[in-house]
Amino acid sequence: LPEPGTVEFKDVTFGYPGAEAPVLSGISFTAKPGQTTAIIGSTGAGKTTLLNLIPRLYDATEGEILIGGVPLKELGREAISRNISAVPQRPYLFSGTIASNLRFGAQDASDEELWEALDIAQSTDFVTEREGQLESTISQGGTNVSGGQRQRLCIARALAAKPMTYLFDDSFSALDVNTDAKLRAALAEPTKDAAVIIVAQRVSTITEADQILVLDHGEIVARGTHEELLESSETYQEIVTS
Ligand code: M5T
Ligand code: MG
């Protein structure tokens, strides 16, 4: 069997219920533990749809997705949520404290572990400055924190769960380039044994990725490292220069 946390797509096709044309066609790749797999492509290419298939928000229409060699359908909801942390493109905070938001998916995490997760997510300063700190109140939808803070709290939430697979959907876009770089450097150690899949808008976020998949109209049109794609893929070159 492949290592735990490995994500495999085998010739996956997906169409939204009721839609005529598939949004994803013939998607095959393997995201290995200890590696970062990046997905890049223009808006509407199907990046979010692809990520959402992994925690089974939808099921593939054709083909198969496996985690650690086990088909998703055999894995069960509980194992999926225990092993996979997803930071969605529109990260969501619910009404409650910062601590309760961070413990969603990590009920047993100690305060110390929450502070560690916040530190990695470059959030120590703004949480420390809030009255009540971990116990400070978040309003429904997280409207009393900024978009970038909300994004970082959702990254801290993902880290607190200590999963084997991380899914980041455009999770660094609300951060300035500097914070983006610091956060990703800090992520290296806690995610070093996990399979990390990152959807990115900025090429600078993914130049170090072990594998980059270029998605265009629901198909992988090129794959490789940043250097390889600069040589081989016109679509990638266009993304880099756009
Ligand atoms: C891919 C359609 C969407 C687009 C295509 C989420 C969602 C998407 N779509 C639906 O019909 N129903 C849905 O619930 O699927 O969309 P995506 O996967 O959201 O694309 P993306 O993540 O690459 O785009 P972006 O803008 O986040 O970079 O035709 O209409
Ligand atoms: Mg998206």
Short mmCIF file of C-alpha atoms and ligand atoms in Angstrom, two decimals:
data_model
loop_
_atom_site.label_atom_id
_atom_site.label_comp_id
_atom_site.label_asym_id
_atom_site.label_seq_id
_atom_site.Cartn_x
_atom_site.Cartn_y
_atom_site.Cartn_z
CA LEU A 1 0.00 0.00 0.00
CA PRO A 2 1.10 3.60 -0.54
CA GLU A 3 1.99 5.50 2.61
CA PRO A 4 -0.86 6.83 4.80
CA GLY A 5 -1.94 10.27 3.65
CA THR A 6 -1.09 9.65 -0.02
CA VAL A 7 -3.80 11.08 -2.28
CA GLU A 8 -4.29 9.32 -5.61
CA PHE A 9 -6.57 10.42 -8.42
CA LYS A 10 -7.14 7.75 -11.06
CA ASP A 11 -8.72 9.05 -14.26
CA VAL A 12 -11.28 11.13 -12.38
CA THR A 13 -14.12 12.84 -14.20
CA PHE A 14 -16.65 15.00 -12.42
CA GLY A 15 -19.71 16.98 -13.47
CA TYR A 16 -22.00 18.89 -11.14
CA PRO A 17 -25.44 17.28 -10.83
CA GLY A 18 -27.69 18.56 -13.59
CA ALA A 19 -24.86 20.13 -15.61
CA GLU A 20 -24.17 18.84 -19.09
CA ALA A 21 -20.43 19.15 -19.44
CA PRO A 22 -17.98 17.74 -16.89
CA VAL A 23 -15.96 20.26 -14.88
CA LEU A 24 -13.03 17.84 -14.50
CA SER A 25 -11.89 15.25 -17.04
CA GLY A 26 -9.34 12.46 -16.84
CA ILE A 27 -7.56 13.77 -13.74
CA SER A 28 -4.71 11.50 -12.61
CA PHE A 29 -1.99 12.37 -10.13
CA THR A 30 -0.45 11.25 -6.85
CA ALA A 31 0.22 13.61 -3.94
CA LYS A 32 2.76 11.97 -1.65
CA PRO A 33 3.43 12.54 2.05
CA GLY A 34 6.45 14.76 2.56
CA GLN A 35 5.74 16.56 -0.69
CA THR A 36 3.86 19.64 -1.80
CA THR A 37 1.60 19.32 -4.80
CA ALA A 38 0.46 22.65 -6.22
CA ILE A 39 -2.48 23.28 -8.51
CA ILE A 40 -2.55 26.41 -10.60
CA GLY A 41 -4.84 27.57 -13.39
CA SER A 42 -7.20 30.34 -14.38
CA THR A 43 -10.44 31.12 -12.61
CA GLY A 44 -13.11 28.49 -13.29
CA ALA A 45 -10.50 25.87 -14.28
CA GLY A 46 -11.87 23.49 -11.62
CA LYS A 47 -9.27 23.83 -8.83
CA THR A 48 -11.76 24.14 -5.96
CA THR A 49 -13.91 21.39 -7.41
CA LEU A 50 -10.87 19.08 -7.55
CA LEU A 51 -9.96 19.78 -3.90
CA ASN A 52 -13.57 19.37 -2.75
CA LEU A 53 -13.69 15.83 -4.11
CA ILE A 54 -11.01 14.76 -1.61
CA PRO A 55 -13.11 15.18 1.59
CA ARG A 56 -16.10 13.92 -0.44
CA LEU A 57 -18.09 17.11 -0.68
CA TYR A 58 -18.97 15.46 -3.99
CA ASP A 59 -18.24 12.04 -5.41
CA ALA A 60 -16.35 11.53 -8.66
CA THR A 61 -18.63 10.73 -11.60
CA GLU A 62 -16.02 8.37 -13.06
CA GLY A 63 -12.66 7.11 -11.89
CA GLU A 64 -11.41 6.68 -8.37
CA ILE A 65 -9.81 8.66 -5.54
CA LEU A 66 -7.77 6.82 -2.92
CA ILE A 67 -6.20 7.93 0.35
CA GLY A 68 -3.34 5.78 1.54
CA GLY A 69 -4.39 3.23 -1.08
CA VAL A 70 -7.96 2.95 0.24
CA PRO A 71 -10.81 4.13 -2.00
CA LEU A 72 -12.57 7.15 -0.46
CA LYS A 73 -15.88 5.33 -0.45
CA GLU A 74 -14.47 2.61 1.80
CA LEU A 75 -12.77 5.00 4.17
CA GLY A 76 -15.83 6.42 5.93
CA ARG A 77 -16.65 9.98 6.96
CA GLU A 78 -14.99 9.77 10.34
CA ALA A 79 -11.62 8.62 8.97
CA ILE A 80 -11.81 11.26 6.26
CA SER A 81 -12.36 14.13 8.70
CA ARG A 82 -9.73 12.80 11.09
CA ASN A 83 -7.05 12.51 8.41
CA ILE A 84 -7.72 15.47 6.15
CA SER A 85 -7.70 19.17 7.01
CA ALA A 86 -9.05 21.49 4.38
CA VAL A 87 -8.70 25.27 4.43
CA PRO A 88 -11.48 26.36 2.07
CA GLN A 89 -11.25 29.25 -0.37
CA ARG A 90 -13.80 31.17 1.70
CA PRO A 91 -12.70 30.15 5.17
CA TYR A 92 -15.47 30.06 7.71
CA LEU A 93 -15.44 30.98 11.39
CA PHE A 94 -18.48 30.38 13.54
CA SER A 95 -19.83 32.37 16.43
CA GLY A 96 -17.84 31.42 19.55
CA THR A 97 -14.36 31.93 20.92
CA ILE A 98 -11.09 31.75 19.01
CA ALA A 99 -10.30 28.58 20.98
CA SER A 100 -13.57 26.86 20.06
CA ASN A 101 -13.02 27.77 16.43
CA LEU A 102 -9.51 26.33 16.51
CA ARG A 103 -10.65 23.15 18.29
CA PHE A 104 -13.15 22.35 15.54
CA GLY A 105 -11.61 19.05 14.40
CA ALA A 106 -9.13 18.99 17.31
CA GLN A 107 -11.27 18.76 20.46
CA ASP A 108 -8.39 17.52 22.57
CA ALA A 109 -5.86 20.19 21.63
CA SER A 110 -4.36 21.97 24.66
CA ASP A 111 -4.07 25.76 24.85
CA GLU A 112 -0.36 25.33 24.27
CA GLU A 113 -1.01 23.42 21.04
CA LEU A 114 -3.42 26.14 19.93
CA TRP A 115 -0.75 28.81 20.53
CA GLU A 116 1.74 26.71 18.55
CA ALA A 117 -0.70 26.51 15.65
CA LEU A 118 -1.32 30.28 15.89
CA ASP A 119 2.41 30.92 15.90
CA ILE A 120 2.91 28.95 12.68
CA ALA A 121 -0.08 30.74 11.15
CA GLN A 122 1.53 34.14 11.97
CA SER A 123 -1.37 34.99 14.26
CA THR A 124 0.22 35.26 17.71
CA ASP A 125 0.34 39.05 17.63
CA PHE A 126 -3.24 39.78 16.73
CA VAL A 127 -4.66 37.12 19.07
CA THR A 128 -2.46 38.39 21.93
CA GLU A 129 -3.75 41.91 21.32
CA ARG A 130 -7.39 40.86 21.60
CA GLU A 131 -9.05 41.14 24.96
CA GLY A 132 -9.50 37.59 26.31
CA GLN A 133 -6.99 36.26 23.76
CA LEU A 134 -7.95 32.60 23.05
CA GLU A 135 -11.28 33.23 24.76
CA SER A 136 -12.05 36.37 22.76
CA THR A 137 -15.26 36.26 20.81
CA ILE A 138 -15.60 35.69 17.10
CA SER A 139 -18.88 36.79 15.56
CA GLN A 140 -20.84 34.57 13.18
CA GLY A 141 -18.92 34.29 9.90
CA GLY A 142 -15.86 35.89 11.49
CA THR A 143 -16.97 39.38 10.54
CA ASN A 144 -15.07 40.97 13.47
CA VAL A 145 -11.68 39.88 12.13
CA SER A 146 -10.10 40.87 8.81
CA GLY A 147 -10.12 38.58 5.77
CA GLY A 148 -6.43 37.82 6.21
CA GLN A 149 -6.88 37.10 9.93
CA ARG A 150 -9.81 34.82 9.17
CA GLN A 151 -7.68 32.97 6.63
CA ARG A 152 -4.84 32.56 9.13
CA LEU A 153 -7.17 31.36 11.91
CA CYS A 154 -8.49 28.73 9.52
CA ILE A 155 -4.90 27.68 8.75
CA ALA A 156 -4.25 27.44 12.51
CA ARG A 157 -7.41 25.33 12.84
CA ALA A 158 -6.12 22.96 10.15
CA LEU A 159 -2.74 22.69 11.90
CA ALA A 160 -4.27 21.99 15.32
CA ALA A 161 -5.93 18.87 13.88
CA LYS A 162 -2.49 17.46 12.89
CA PRO A 163 -3.82 15.61 9.82
CA MET A 164 -1.91 13.46 7.34
CA THR A 165 -3.26 15.42 4.39
CA TYR A 166 -3.58 19.22 4.09
CA LEU A 167 -5.67 20.96 1.47
CA PHE A 168 -5.12 24.70 1.06
CA ASP A 169 -7.50 26.37 -1.39
CA ASP A 170 -6.00 29.71 -2.27
CA SER A 171 -5.27 30.13 1.43
CA PHE A 172 -2.45 32.61 1.11
CA SER A 173 -4.04 35.11 -1.27
CA ALA A 174 -5.36 37.50 1.40
CA LEU A 175 -1.86 37.77 2.88
CA ASP A 176 0.76 40.23 1.77
CA VAL A 177 3.71 38.65 -0.03
CA ASN A 178 5.88 38.94 3.08
CA THR A 179 3.45 37.19 5.46
CA ASP A 180 2.72 34.59 2.77
CA ALA A 181 6.43 33.74 2.58
CA LYS A 182 6.88 33.67 6.39
CA LEU A 183 3.83 31.50 6.90
CA ARG A 184 4.86 28.99 4.26
CA ALA A 185 8.37 28.78 5.71
CA ALA A 186 6.84 28.11 9.16
CA LEU A 187 4.58 25.42 7.69
CA ALA A 188 7.51 23.34 6.45
CA GLU A 189 8.27 21.65 9.77
CA PRO A 190 4.72 20.77 11.00
CA THR A 191 3.67 19.52 7.55
CA LYS A 192 6.90 17.71 6.69
CA ASP A 193 5.41 14.19 6.86
CA ALA A 194 2.03 15.12 5.41
CA ALA A 195 0.75 15.26 1.84
CA VAL A 196 0.18 18.96 1.13
CA ILE A 197 -1.97 20.11 -1.76
CA ILE A 198 -2.00 23.85 -2.42
CA VAL A 199 -4.18 25.74 -4.87
CA ALA A 200 -2.51 29.05 -5.60
CA GLN A 201 -3.10 32.23 -7.55
CA ARG A 202 0.42 33.63 -7.15
CA VAL A 203 3.24 31.69 -8.77
CA SER A 204 5.57 32.89 -5.98
CA THR A 205 3.55 30.73 -3.54
CA ILE A 206 4.38 27.51 -5.38
CA THR A 207 7.80 27.83 -7.00
CA GLU A 208 9.24 25.41 -4.41
CA ALA A 209 6.52 22.78 -4.86
CA ASP A 210 7.67 19.22 -5.62
CA GLN A 211 5.05 18.96 -8.33
CA ILE A 212 2.86 21.57 -10.01
CA LEU A 213 -0.28 20.59 -11.91
CA VAL A 214 -1.50 23.11 -14.48
CA LEU A 215 -5.27 22.89 -14.74
CA ASP A 216 -7.06 24.33 -17.75
CA HIS A 217 -10.78 23.83 -18.43
CA GLY A 218 -10.87 20.84 -16.10
CA GLU A 219 -7.86 19.02 -17.52
CA ILE A 220 -4.26 18.74 -16.39
CA VAL A 221 -2.47 20.24 -19.39
CA ALA A 222 1.04 20.18 -17.92
CA ARG A 223 2.87 19.00 -14.83
CA GLY A 224 6.35 19.31 -13.39
CA THR A 225 8.45 21.55 -11.20
CA HIS A 226 8.51 25.32 -11.67
CA GLU A 227 11.73 25.09 -13.69
CA GLU A 228 10.44 22.25 -15.85
CA LEU A 229 7.16 24.04 -16.58
CA LEU A 230 8.90 27.30 -17.49
CA GLU A 231 10.60 25.28 -20.25
CA SER A 232 7.73 23.06 -21.30
CA SER A 233 4.35 24.74 -20.79
CA GLU A 234 3.04 27.76 -22.65
CA THR A 235 0.01 27.87 -20.34
CA TYR A 236 2.34 28.04 -17.35
CA GLN A 237 4.46 30.74 -18.97
CA GLU A 238 1.29 32.78 -19.51
CA ILE A 239 0.35 32.39 -15.85
CA VAL A 240 3.84 33.43 -14.76
CA THR A 241 3.84 36.57 -16.89
CA SER A 242 0.20 37.54 -16.28
C1 M5T B 1 -15.15 25.16 -11.92
C2 M5T B 1 -18.58 25.37 -11.78
C3 M5T B 1 -18.06 26.77 -11.98
C4 M5T B 1 -16.95 26.58 -12.99
C5 M5T B 1 -16.45 25.17 -12.69
C6 M5T B 1 -17.96 25.33 -6.86
C7 M5T B 1 -18.85 25.13 -8.06
C8 M5T B 1 -18.38 25.35 -9.34
N1 M5T B 1 -19.18 25.16 -10.44
C9 M5T B 1 -20.49 24.74 -10.31
O1 M5T B 1 -21.19 24.55 -11.30
N2 M5T B 1 -21.00 24.53 -9.04
C10 M5T B 1 -20.24 24.71 -7.91
O2 M5T B 1 -20.69 24.48 -6.79
O3 M5T B 1 -17.46 24.53 -11.92
O4 M5T B 1 -15.27 25.95 -10.75
P1 M5T B 1 -14.20 25.97 -9.56
O5 M5T B 1 -13.80 24.59 -9.26
O6 M5T B 1 -14.79 26.76 -8.46
O7 M5T B 1 -12.98 26.75 -10.26
P2 M5T B 1 -11.64 27.35 -9.65
O8 M5T B 1 -11.54 27.02 -8.20
O9 M5T B 1 -10.53 26.90 -10.52
O10 M5T B 1 -11.81 28.92 -9.83
P3 M5T B 1 -11.27 30.14 -8.93
O11 M5T B 1 -12.09 31.32 -9.34
O12 M5T B 1 -11.47 29.81 -7.49
O13 M5T B 1 -9.82 30.35 -9.29
O14 M5T B 1 -17.46 26.59 -14.29
O15 M5T B 1 -19.05 27.61 -12.46
MG MG B 2 -11.56 28.11 -6.49
#
